[in-house]
């Protein structure tokens, strides 16, 4: 049975409704103690989706900060991230955070535990949409051909049934694994059979996917890149939290979020966000993954605080380089 990491809903449903449903104990697992899901309250009266058996949340790698970049701008940004992140994650387990941020204009990159692996939840849907677009390219088909409605629902509404169909269209576990390699993912590991939401990934690999969306050296064509980014810029309103908190006031951003309640981690949460944001007029590729969060709300707050930390650090690096504008 395929994993469920969310529930398709109408775009007007507020995140607070989902939190109320979660607080009321609306989620559970028919398999006993397991992983509960990226769930949101719906407008149709559907029960929240169920999930797969438990998965260990221990990271495959010990967290480590990304190698310190050379140059004064990078050093300033790196030092700012180190100081702020240590404060924000004080008291949490050492594998709680995986961050990667890059300023496309200056090339300055910062990270924290960038190679730490943790459950992907619905962030994995970015892998699926890029895989499908690359598949269509190689067949000479336009970006959304064949399954455009599912691609839209999967990204804009985080619809899990749509993601299941995309996963199947890509050839299931073997097919998706093959496309992941072509996209440049070096550490992401698929979950148990067809349980895509239990796949593990890192901020470094998510940064690779974000680079695929904007780089002319991407395996994706310009049409495919524009198609995927357009979906991410149209994510429904109650999922516009996360990395967008770092964006310049009034600036648009592209994001995909994931959230997962893990029984094997004492009911703590995986809460993550990846995307493209404008900071100081520069495009930033930003991936912020967290686990061991006390609840969904605190996880969102942590992701947004970490996102703002990266934005501030990259601005400070730009100022140090004398290129601020």
Short mmCIF file of C-alpha atoms in Angstrom, two decimals:
data_model
loop_
_atom_site.label_atom_id
_atom_site.label_comp_id
_atom_site.label_asym_id
_atom_site.label_seq_id
_atom_site.Cartn_x
_atom_site.Cartn_y
_atom_site.Cartn_z
CA UNK A 1 0.00 0.00 0.00
CA UNK A 2 1.38 3.42 -0.90
CA UNK A 3 2.25 5.91 1.77
CA UNK A 4 0.07 8.93 2.31
CA UNK A 5 1.76 12.23 3.14
CA UNK A 6 -1.05 14.70 2.87
CA UNK A 7 -4.58 15.28 1.80
CA UNK A 8 -5.84 17.20 -1.18
CA UNK A 9 -7.90 20.18 -0.08
CA UNK A 10 -9.37 23.35 -1.44
CA UNK A 11 -7.05 26.32 -1.65
CA UNK A 12 -9.01 28.33 0.91
CA UNK A 13 -8.48 26.02 3.86
CA UNK A 14 -6.25 27.62 6.46
CA UNK A 15 -3.36 25.79 8.06
CA UNK A 16 -4.89 26.54 11.44
CA UNK A 17 -7.78 24.20 10.63
CA UNK A 18 -5.32 21.41 10.02
CA UNK A 19 -3.60 22.14 13.31
CA UNK A 20 -6.94 21.95 15.10
CA UNK A 21 -7.65 18.58 13.49
CA UNK A 22 -4.24 17.31 14.50
CA UNK A 23 -4.67 18.56 18.03
CA UNK A 24 -7.99 16.77 18.27
CA UNK A 25 -6.28 13.47 17.51
CA UNK A 26 -7.74 13.10 14.03
CA UNK A 27 -4.71 11.18 12.80
CA UNK A 28 -3.82 7.59 13.47
CA UNK A 29 -2.35 4.47 11.92
CA UNK A 30 -4.26 1.29 11.14
CA UNK A 31 -0.93 -0.57 11.39
CA UNK A 32 -0.33 0.47 14.99
CA UNK A 33 2.52 2.80 15.97
CA UNK A 34 3.71 4.33 12.76
CA UNK A 35 4.32 7.49 10.88
CA UNK A 36 1.49 9.98 10.76
CA UNK A 37 1.23 12.37 8.00
CA UNK A 38 1.44 15.74 6.30
CA UNK A 39 -2.34 16.03 6.86
CA UNK A 40 -4.63 18.96 6.40
CA UNK A 41 -8.33 19.40 7.06
CA UNK A 42 -10.43 19.10 3.92
CA UNK A 43 -13.65 20.62 2.70
CA UNK A 44 -15.21 17.32 1.70
CA UNK A 45 -15.39 15.68 5.11
CA UNK A 46 -12.84 13.03 4.10
CA UNK A 47 -10.96 11.46 7.01
CA UNK A 48 -7.25 12.26 7.21
CA UNK A 49 -5.04 9.91 5.18
CA UNK A 50 -3.33 6.98 6.88
CA UNK A 51 0.30 6.12 6.61
CA UNK A 52 2.79 3.31 6.44
CA UNK A 53 4.54 1.32 9.17
CA UNK A 54 7.23 3.05 11.24
CA UNK A 55 10.56 4.23 9.92
CA UNK A 56 13.61 4.99 12.06
CA UNK A 57 14.43 8.68 12.09
CA UNK A 58 18.09 8.34 12.98
CA UNK A 59 20.19 10.23 10.47
CA UNK A 60 22.47 8.22 8.21
CA UNK A 61 25.14 10.89 8.68
CA UNK A 62 26.22 12.89 11.66
CA UNK A 63 25.36 16.54 11.09
CA UNK A 64 28.22 18.65 9.94
CA UNK A 65 28.43 22.15 8.69
CA UNK A 66 29.22 22.50 5.00
CA UNK A 67 32.93 23.09 4.25
CA UNK A 68 33.81 26.69 5.00
CA UNK A 69 33.95 28.60 1.72
CA UNK A 70 36.97 30.75 1.02
CA UNK A 71 36.84 34.50 0.67
CA UNK A 72 35.73 37.23 3.05
CA UNK A 73 32.08 37.33 1.88
CA UNK A 74 31.68 33.59 2.33
CA UNK A 75 33.48 33.63 5.67
CA UNK A 76 31.23 36.39 7.03
CA UNK A 77 28.07 34.60 5.87
CA UNK A 78 29.27 31.28 7.22
CA UNK A 79 30.10 32.70 10.63
CA UNK A 80 26.68 34.36 10.86
CA UNK A 81 24.92 31.06 10.10
CA UNK A 82 27.00 29.13 12.62
CA UNK A 83 26.21 31.55 15.42
CA UNK A 84 22.50 31.86 14.72
CA UNK A 85 21.76 28.19 14.04
CA UNK A 86 23.49 27.04 17.21
CA UNK A 87 21.17 29.32 19.15
CA UNK A 88 18.03 28.22 17.30
CA UNK A 89 18.63 24.47 17.71
CA UNK A 90 20.00 24.58 21.26
CA UNK A 91 18.66 21.58 23.20
CA UNK A 92 17.61 19.63 20.08
CA UNK A 93 19.33 16.39 18.98
CA UNK A 94 22.43 16.98 16.82
CA UNK A 95 20.82 15.69 13.59
CA UNK A 96 17.79 18.00 13.79
CA UNK A 97 18.62 20.41 10.98
CA UNK A 98 19.89 20.26 7.41
CA UNK A 99 20.33 23.60 5.62
CA UNK A 100 21.76 24.72 2.29
CA UNK A 101 21.48 28.22 0.87
CA UNK A 102 23.15 29.77 -2.20
CA UNK A 103 23.06 33.32 -3.53
CA UNK A 104 22.87 32.96 -7.30
CA UNK A 105 24.24 36.47 -7.88
CA UNK A 106 27.37 36.21 -5.72
CA UNK A 107 27.90 32.45 -5.59
CA UNK A 108 28.16 32.60 -1.80
CA UNK A 109 26.84 29.41 -0.19
CA UNK A 110 26.13 28.57 3.44
CA UNK A 111 25.01 25.39 5.13
CA UNK A 112 24.53 23.53 8.37
CA UNK A 113 24.34 19.74 8.45
CA UNK A 114 23.82 20.00 4.71
CA UNK A 115 24.42 16.26 4.19
CA UNK A 116 22.34 15.05 7.14
CA UNK A 117 19.58 12.71 5.94
CA UNK A 118 16.02 12.81 7.22
CA UNK A 119 12.56 11.78 6.00
CA UNK A 120 11.56 13.78 2.94
CA UNK A 121 7.76 13.76 3.36
CA UNK A 122 6.15 15.85 0.61
CA UNK A 123 9.37 17.66 -0.23
CA UNK A 124 9.99 14.47 -2.26
CA UNK A 125 7.37 15.66 -4.73
CA UNK A 126 9.96 18.04 -6.19
CA UNK A 127 11.98 14.96 -7.16
CA UNK A 128 8.91 13.45 -8.78
CA UNK A 129 7.99 16.50 -10.86
CA UNK A 130 11.56 16.96 -12.11
CA UNK A 131 11.79 13.25 -12.92
CA UNK A 132 8.58 13.33 -14.94
CA UNK A 133 9.63 16.45 -16.84
CA UNK A 134 12.98 14.90 -17.70
CA UNK A 135 11.21 11.73 -18.84
CA UNK A 136 8.98 13.75 -21.17
CA UNK A 137 11.97 15.63 -22.54
CA UNK A 138 13.71 12.41 -23.49
CA UNK A 139 10.57 11.26 -25.26
CA UNK A 140 10.27 14.55 -27.14
CA UNK A 141 7.03 15.43 -25.35
CA UNK A 142 6.06 18.84 -23.92
CA UNK A 143 6.59 19.31 -20.16
CA UNK A 144 3.19 18.36 -18.72
CA UNK A 145 2.08 16.02 -21.47
CA UNK A 146 0.14 12.96 -20.34
CA UNK A 147 -0.34 13.77 -16.68
CA UNK A 148 -0.42 17.55 -16.28
CA UNK A 149 -3.39 17.54 -13.88
CA UNK A 150 -1.57 15.19 -11.53
CA UNK A 151 1.63 17.24 -11.65
CA UNK A 152 -0.36 20.36 -10.81
CA UNK A 153 -2.26 18.76 -7.94
CA UNK A 154 0.90 17.12 -6.59
CA UNK A 155 2.83 20.39 -6.32
CA UNK A 156 0.18 23.08 -5.88
CA UNK A 157 -2.07 21.11 -3.48
CA UNK A 158 0.41 18.49 -2.20
CA UNK A 159 -2.09 15.82 -3.33
CA UNK A 160 -0.79 12.36 -2.44
CA UNK A 161 -3.01 10.36 -4.78
CA UNK A 162 -1.65 12.45 -7.63
CA UNK A 163 1.90 11.79 -6.41
CA UNK A 164 1.16 8.04 -6.34
CA UNK A 165 0.08 8.20 -10.00
CA UNK A 166 3.17 10.17 -11.00
CA UNK A 167 5.35 7.67 -9.14
CA UNK A 168 3.70 4.80 -11.00
CA UNK A 169 4.01 6.59 -14.35
CA UNK A 170 7.76 6.90 -13.76
CA UNK A 171 8.09 3.12 -13.36
CA UNK A 172 7.75 2.75 -9.59
CA UNK A 173 10.78 2.26 -7.36
CA UNK A 174 13.19 1.21 -10.12
CA UNK A 175 12.13 3.97 -12.47
CA UNK A 176 12.23 6.73 -9.87
CA UNK A 177 15.64 5.55 -8.65
CA UNK A 178 16.98 5.80 -12.20
CA UNK A 179 15.59 9.30 -12.74
CA UNK A 180 17.00 10.46 -9.38
CA UNK A 181 20.50 9.60 -10.56
CA UNK A 182 19.98 11.54 -13.79
CA UNK A 183 18.87 14.55 -11.77
CA UNK A 184 22.15 14.47 -9.83
CA UNK A 185 20.90 13.23 -6.47
CA UNK A 186 23.77 11.48 -4.72
CA UNK A 187 22.43 10.80 -1.22
CA UNK A 188 18.62 10.57 -1.42
CA UNK A 189 17.40 7.05 -0.65
CA UNK A 190 13.95 5.75 -1.57
CA UNK A 191 11.69 4.60 1.24
CA UNK A 192 10.25 1.06 1.53
CA UNK A 193 8.38 -0.20 -1.54
CA UNK A 194 6.40 2.73 -3.00
CA UNK A 195 6.53 4.64 0.29
CA UNK A 196 7.97 7.73 -1.38
CA UNK A 197 7.26 9.98 1.62
CA UNK A 198 9.58 7.86 3.77
CA UNK A 199 12.49 8.45 1.42
CA UNK A 200 15.42 10.18 3.09
CA UNK A 201 17.09 13.25 1.68
CA UNK A 202 19.40 16.10 2.62
CA UNK A 203 19.49 19.84 2.09
CA UNK A 204 22.47 19.32 -0.23
CA UNK A 205 20.44 17.06 -2.53
CA UNK A 206 17.46 19.42 -2.39
CA UNK A 207 19.79 22.25 -3.37
CA UNK A 208 20.76 20.19 -6.42
CA UNK A 209 17.09 19.97 -7.40
CA UNK A 210 16.66 23.71 -6.93
CA UNK A 211 19.72 24.34 -9.09
CA UNK A 212 18.10 22.15 -11.75
CA UNK A 213 15.22 24.64 -11.82
CA UNK A 214 17.37 27.65 -12.69
CA UNK A 215 20.68 26.63 -14.21
CA UNK A 216 21.19 26.54 -17.99
CA UNK A 217 23.43 23.53 -17.32
CA UNK A 218 20.49 21.70 -15.77
CA UNK A 219 19.39 18.37 -17.24
CA UNK A 220 16.00 20.07 -17.57
CA UNK A 221 15.22 22.20 -20.60
CA UNK A 222 14.19 25.84 -20.27
CA UNK A 223 10.56 24.83 -20.88
CA UNK A 224 10.71 22.13 -18.20
CA UNK A 225 12.37 24.49 -15.73
CA UNK A 226 9.74 27.14 -16.31
CA UNK A 227 6.93 24.61 -15.96
CA UNK A 228 8.13 23.29 -12.59
CA UNK A 229 8.91 26.72 -11.19
CA UNK A 230 5.47 27.94 -12.26
CA UNK A 231 3.80 25.18 -10.25
CA UNK A 232 5.88 26.05 -7.19
CA UNK A 233 4.95 29.72 -7.49
CA UNK A 234 1.28 28.74 -7.44
CA UNK A 235 1.27 26.57 -4.31
CA UNK A 236 -2.03 27.06 -2.51
CA UNK A 237 -2.23 29.80 0.09
CA UNK A 238 -2.19 27.66 3.24
CA UNK A 239 1.10 26.05 2.16
CA UNK A 240 2.91 29.32 1.50
CA UNK A 241 4.89 29.08 4.71
CA UNK A 242 8.54 28.09 5.10
CA UNK A 243 11.41 29.46 3.03
CA UNK A 244 9.23 32.29 1.76
CA UNK A 245 9.62 33.91 5.19
CA UNK A 246 13.12 34.92 4.07
CA UNK A 247 11.97 36.70 0.92
CA UNK A 248 12.09 40.44 0.44
CA UNK A 249 8.79 42.10 1.41
CA UNK A 250 6.31 41.78 -1.41
CA UNK A 251 8.57 39.50 -3.46
CA UNK A 252 7.14 36.35 -5.02
CA UNK A 253 8.75 32.99 -4.24
CA UNK A 254 8.57 29.35 -5.30
CA UNK A 255 8.27 26.69 -2.63
CA UNK A 256 7.44 23.08 -1.80
CA UNK A 257 6.92 22.03 1.81
CA UNK A 258 6.73 18.73 3.65
CA UNK A 259 5.52 17.80 7.13
CA UNK A 260 5.30 14.47 8.91
CA UNK A 261 4.40 13.28 12.41
CA UNK A 262 6.71 10.39 13.38
CA UNK A 263 5.48 8.02 16.07
CA UNK A 264 8.88 6.30 16.27
CA UNK A 265 10.35 9.67 17.22
CA UNK A 266 7.97 10.06 20.14
CA UNK A 267 5.38 11.83 18.01
CA UNK A 268 7.83 14.56 17.04
CA UNK A 269 7.69 16.12 13.60
CA UNK A 270 9.61 16.43 10.38
CA UNK A 271 8.91 19.91 8.96
CA UNK A 272 10.75 21.10 5.86
CA UNK A 273 10.63 23.68 3.09
CA UNK A 274 12.62 24.18 -0.11
CA UNK A 275 12.40 26.85 -2.78
CA UNK A 276 13.60 29.90 -4.67
CA UNK A 277 13.34 33.23 -2.87
CA UNK A 278 14.45 36.80 -3.56
CA UNK A 279 16.70 38.23 -0.86
CA UNK A 280 18.21 41.69 -1.24
CA UNK A 281 17.24 41.56 -4.89
CA UNK A 282 19.21 38.33 -5.40
CA UNK A 283 17.75 34.92 -6.15
CA UNK A 284 18.48 32.48 -3.31
CA UNK A 285 18.22 28.70 -3.58
CA UNK A 286 17.18 27.63 -0.10
CA UNK A 287 16.54 24.22 1.45
CA UNK A 288 15.68 23.97 5.16
CA UNK A 289 14.91 20.49 6.52
CA UNK A 290 14.17 19.81 10.18
CA UNK A 291 13.22 16.84 12.35
CA UNK A 292 12.57 16.14 16.06
CA UNK A 293 10.25 19.17 16.18
CA UNK A 294 7.85 19.17 19.14
CA UNK A 295 4.84 19.80 16.91
CA UNK A 296 3.92 21.19 13.51
CA UNK A 297 3.63 24.77 14.68
CA UNK A 298 7.04 24.86 16.35
CA UNK A 299 8.52 23.11 13.31
CA UNK A 300 7.15 25.81 11.00
CA UNK A 301 8.48 28.51 13.30
CA UNK A 302 11.92 26.87 13.31
CA UNK A 303 12.01 26.48 9.51
CA UNK A 304 11.07 30.13 9.05
CA UNK A 305 13.59 31.33 11.64
CA UNK A 306 16.32 29.30 9.97
CA UNK A 307 15.30 30.65 6.56
CA UNK A 308 15.55 34.22 7.81
CA UNK A 309 18.91 33.38 9.37
CA UNK A 310 20.27 32.25 6.01
CA UNK A 311 18.87 35.35 4.31
CA UNK A 312 20.50 37.63 6.89
CA UNK A 313 23.81 35.78 6.59
CA UNK A 314 23.84 35.99 2.81
CA UNK A 315 23.04 39.71 2.97
CA UNK A 316 25.94 40.20 5.40
CA UNK A 317 28.23 38.32 3.03
CA UNK A 318 27.12 40.51 0.14
CA UNK A 319 27.79 43.64 2.21
CA UNK A 320 31.25 42.33 3.13
CA UNK A 321 32.05 41.85 -0.53
CA UNK A 322 31.08 45.47 -1.26
CA UNK A 323 28.40 44.38 -3.76
CA UNK A 324 25.26 45.18 -1.77
CA UNK A 325 22.57 47.09 -3.60
#
